[in-house]
Amino acid sequence: MRTITICLRNLFRRQARTFLCILGIVLATMSIVTIGATTFRYITIIKEMHTYFSGKVVVVSKGAIVIEAFPIGIGSLPENMTEKIEARAGVKNAVPMLFIYNLEGALEAVPTNFTIGIPPGDWSVLVGPTPLRLGGHWPSAESSKNEVVVGSSLSDQYNLTVNGRIKLNGYDLKVAGVLDTSSALLSRSTVMSLELVQDVYGYNRLINLIVVEPIEGVNTEELADTIESEIKNVNALTEEERTDLAQPLISNIETWTLGIRTVLFILSMIFVTTVAMMNISERRRDFATLDAIGAPKIFVFKMVLTETGIMGLFGGIIGTLLGSVVAILVASLFTGIPISLFFPGIFDITPPLLVFEILVSTVAVSCIAGVIPAIAAARMNITEVLRAEY
Amino acid sequence: MRIKTTDLTRKFHVGSSEIVAVNMVNLEVNEPKFIAIVGPSGSGKSTLLNLIGLNDNPTYGKVFVDDIDTSLLSGSKRRRIRLFRMGFVFQTFNLLPTLNALENVELPMALARRLQKEQREKAVELLKTVSLDNRFYHRPKELSIGEMQRVAIARALANDPEIIIADEPTGELDSKTAKEIIDLLFDINRKQKTAIIVATHDQRIVEVADILYSIRDGKLRLEH
């Protein structure tokens, strides 16, 4: 007869109470997974943004809010500023870009579509070695007047294929290629020539980002300082500065997530301890009997701990499964991306390691919650209990 | 197994008053006899059995098991004596409600870390001994009170104890069932040479006991 069998039967004996306790753990775990997965996703996107324009200086308007390399909100620059920067000593080349968040079609809390304008021929500055799906091509200088490249997620969602058509602000454009990427940014992007973006979105000769590549051996910090001192109202950000800008945001998200997780774990711990104490108080006679017939204290201790651990395990498994589903629903709701598109990349939303970590934490927390009741059961004064019987 | 108590005393504090439940008791169990302790409710019978069964610590005096002063033993050593050398039968049976009859009998053997197969064989044999061969898989709530007490007796015998301590084993039973239980305990005493100490009100137990003690206000007196 195994301890685990006895524990399961003990739990089953008080079905309603056990169910409610597991339900509490489920709700806590589900919330932890949902919040954890959602924040993990945004942190991943922010961190992914850091991989762009490595070793280069990014010039933006002074008022612009920048996440890693990309400016959000107001703050444009005249396009001819690119030539001024390119003329500076130590600059190998400067590529102007127009980066636009499109909120259309999604809740405004989270932008899900991006339009990026870049001069034809400089595509690789943005996309690096990212390939196009079969049959696609990058727009040439001539064809770029009405051709665009779309990200894989947009392509899948809106059924945009090579040579298909896409309508943007009244412009009927041809899809020249589909980016074959799992990148959160690029897969939701429409990449086209800078001129075309300026036309479509009404940014007359305006840009909001210049990517500056220094000549080999030139110190990027010094170059950034020179640009900032010589050109008014711009911020020239090195890779380190861009990371520094994003770091407080990431830290804040992580701190809040950890705080919420801790509170939820503490609540479930209190819940499990309360239920376990109730169970023990009801089973005083059983524990006294076990002690009287010579059961080691460790047996009683392990039994109570196993019971709380089992509740944690069941609650944790159900909670993480439901939490994963809810995380996808939340991601879909806040981004406007259909749920079906999330399933191929389900482990990007709810990474197995995160889910496993939460499951293990839930079981551990439940076991810890069982320590006080387990000690109470093991140290029960059996004489008093047995005497009270008669 | 030899049990000896010297000036065994147990006091309880209830509010501001002190109750002497067991008062300077000197008792010796040397042979596998059937010993009955009679006395009215509150006379100290159960307290005395708890002290002899090493479930409680005396306020004063000592309990010796095979000339070893048990007050010097650690909790786990006292527990081992209870597990391997003593069997307990309670008035209210104290079976674990989530376990069936077989599992309740197996429990002390499982705690003694005996092999699972051995546990099962012994439990089956013991339940047959107490005439419960058709109730193996019934849980306590599915058994009659007489059957529950039989399971409790089988459980007490699980680790082949040298002594069985029974606290009012017939207290909850009707007279026919009580007689069956008394006969069963008597049989165990005679056939298996297991000493039995019973605290009781039951006159029929008094009649079959080899040694009879009476207890009143915690003081023990040998009757025959």
mmCIF file of N, CA, C and O in Angstrom, chain A residues 1, chain B residues 100-112 116 119-124 155 158-159:
data_model
loop_
_atom_site.group_PDB
_atom_site.id
_atom_site.type_symbol
_atom_site.label_atom_id
_atom_site.label_comp_id
_atom_site.label_asym_id
_atom_site.label_seq_id
_atom_site.Cartn_x
_atom_site.Cartn_y
_atom_site.Cartn_z
ATOM 1 N N MET A 1 0.846 -1.181 0.000
ATOM 2 C CA MET A 1 0.000 0.000 0.000
ATOM 3 C C MET A 1 0.893 1.246 0.000
ATOM 4 O O MET A 1 1.749 1.386 0.846
ATOM 5 N N ASN B 100 -9.510 -0.040 3.265
ATOM 6 C CA ASN B 100 -10.404 -1.177 3.461
ATOM 7 C C ASN B 100 -9.838 -2.087 4.555
ATOM 8 O O ASN B 100 -8.752 -1.808 5.105
ATOM 9 N N ALA B 101 -10.573 -3.151 4.864
ATOM 10 C CA ALA B 101 -10.191 -4.016 5.980
ATOM 11 C C ALA B 101 -8.765 -4.546 5.803
ATOM 12 O O ALA B 101 -7.944 -4.482 6.719
ATOM 13 N N LEU B 102 -8.474 -5.048 4.597
ATOM 14 C CA LEU B 102 -7.135 -5.597 4.335
ATOM 15 C C LEU B 102 -6.057 -4.531 4.547
ATOM 16 O O LEU B 102 -5.032 -4.784 5.187
ATOM 17 N N GLU B 103 -6.314 -3.354 4.011
ATOM 18 C CA GLU B 103 -5.302 -2.289 4.097
ATOM 19 C C GLU B 103 -5.107 -1.805 5.537
ATOM 20 O O GLU B 103 -3.989 -1.487 5.942
ATOM 21 N N ASN B 104 -6.201 -1.784 6.299
ATOM 22 C CA ASN B 104 -6.061 -1.405 7.701
ATOM 23 C C ASN B 104 -5.175 -2.393 8.450
ATOM 24 O O ASN B 104 -4.371 -1.994 9.291
ATOM 25 N N VAL B 105 -5.340 -3.668 8.122
ATOM 26 C CA VAL B 105 -4.518 -4.689 8.796
ATOM 27 C C VAL B 105 -3.071 -4.619 8.288
ATOM 28 O O VAL B 105 -2.117 -4.847 9.040
ATOM 29 N N GLU B 106 -2.924 -4.282 7.020
ATOM 30 C CA GLU B 106 -1.566 -4.202 6.440
ATOM 31 C C GLU B 106 -0.770 -3.013 6.981
ATOM 32 O O GLU B 106 0.462 -3.031 6.972
ATOM 33 N N LEU B 107 -1.506 -1.997 7.432
ATOM 34 C CA LEU B 107 -0.844 -0.732 7.794
ATOM 35 C C LEU B 107 0.332 -0.885 8.773
ATOM 36 O O LEU B 107 1.439 -0.405 8.474
ATOM 37 N N PRO B 108 0.150 -1.561 9.925
ATOM 38 C CA PRO B 108 1.308 -1.692 10.838
ATOM 39 C C PRO B 108 2.477 -2.437 10.180
ATOM 40 O O PRO B 108 3.637 -2.125 10.449
ATOM 41 N N MET B 109 2.157 -3.379 9.294
ATOM 42 C CA MET B 109 3.232 -4.125 8.608
ATOM 43 C C MET B 109 3.941 -3.225 7.605
ATOM 44 O O MET B 109 5.158 -3.307 7.433
ATOM 45 N N ALA B 110 3.156 -2.359 6.950
ATOM 46 C CA ALA B 110 3.769 -1.402 6.014
ATOM 47 C C ALA B 110 4.684 -0.447 6.776
ATOM 48 O O ALA B 110 5.781 -0.125 6.323
ATOM 49 N N LEU B 111 4.217 -0.026 7.960
ATOM 50 C CA LEU B 111 5.039 0.886 8.779
ATOM 51 C C LEU B 111 6.301 0.171 9.255
ATOM 52 O O LEU B 111 7.336 0.798 9.444
ATOM 53 N N ALA B 112 6.184 -1.158 9.425
ATOM 54 C CA ALA B 112 7.356 -1.945 9.841
ATOM 55 C C ALA B 112 8.211 -2.326 8.629
ATOM 56 O O ALA B 112 9.180 -3.070 8.768
ATOM 57 N N GLN B 116 5.597 -6.253 0.619
ATOM 58 C CA GLN B 116 4.195 -6.054 0.279
ATOM 59 C C GLN B 116 3.437 -7.396 0.196
ATOM 60 O O GLN B 116 2.311 -7.512 0.663
ATOM 61 N N GLN B 119 2.890 -8.715 3.602
ATOM 62 C CA GLN B 119 1.821 -7.946 4.259
ATOM 63 C C GLN B 119 0.457 -8.492 3.865
ATOM 64 O O GLN B 119 -0.401 -8.735 4.703
ATOM 65 N N ARG B 120 0.293 -8.690 2.563
ATOM 66 C CA ARG B 120 -1.001 -9.128 2.048
ATOM 67 C C ARG B 120 -1.353 -10.531 2.578
ATOM 68 O O ARG B 120 -2.465 -10.769 3.046
ATOM 69 N N GLU B 121 -0.357 -11.435 2.542
ATOM 70 C CA GLU B 121 -0.609 -12.816 3.005
ATOM 71 C C GLU B 121 -0.988 -12.831 4.480
ATOM 72 O O GLU B 121 -1.940 -13.501 4.886
ATOM 73 N N LYS B 122 -0.241 -12.044 5.251
ATOM 74 C CA LYS B 122 -0.491 -12.027 6.701
ATOM 75 C C LYS B 122 -1.852 -11.388 6.998
ATOM 76 O O LYS B 122 -2.594 -11.891 7.858
ATOM 77 N N ALA B 123 -2.172 -10.320 6.282
ATOM 78 C CA ALA B 123 -3.444 -9.629 6.516
ATOM 79 C C ALA B 123 -4.617 -10.567 6.197
ATOM 80 O O ALA B 123 -5.608 -10.618 6.941
ATOM 81 N N VAL B 124 -4.488 -11.302 5.098
ATOM 82 C CA VAL B 124 -5.542 -12.257 4.715
ATOM 83 C C VAL B 124 -5.695 -13.312 5.810
ATOM 84 O O VAL B 124 -6.812 -13.621 6.263
ATOM 85 N N ARG B 155 -5.631 -5.970 13.138
ATOM 86 C CA ARG B 155 -4.565 -4.975 12.964
ATOM 87 C C ARG B 155 -3.595 -5.014 14.149
ATOM 88 O O ARG B 155 -2.390 -4.918 13.979
ATOM 89 N N ALA B 158 -1.003 -7.660 13.761
ATOM 90 C CA ALA B 158 -0.261 -7.674 12.494
ATOM 91 C C ALA B 158 1.239 -7.932 12.641
ATOM 92 O O ALA B 158 1.814 -8.718 11.893
ATOM 93 N N ASN B 159 1.860 -7.276 13.598
ATOM 94 C CA ASN B 159 3.314 -7.437 13.735
ATOM 95 C C ASN B 159 3.691 -8.431 14.833
ATOM 96 O O ASN B 159 4.766 -8.328 15.430
#
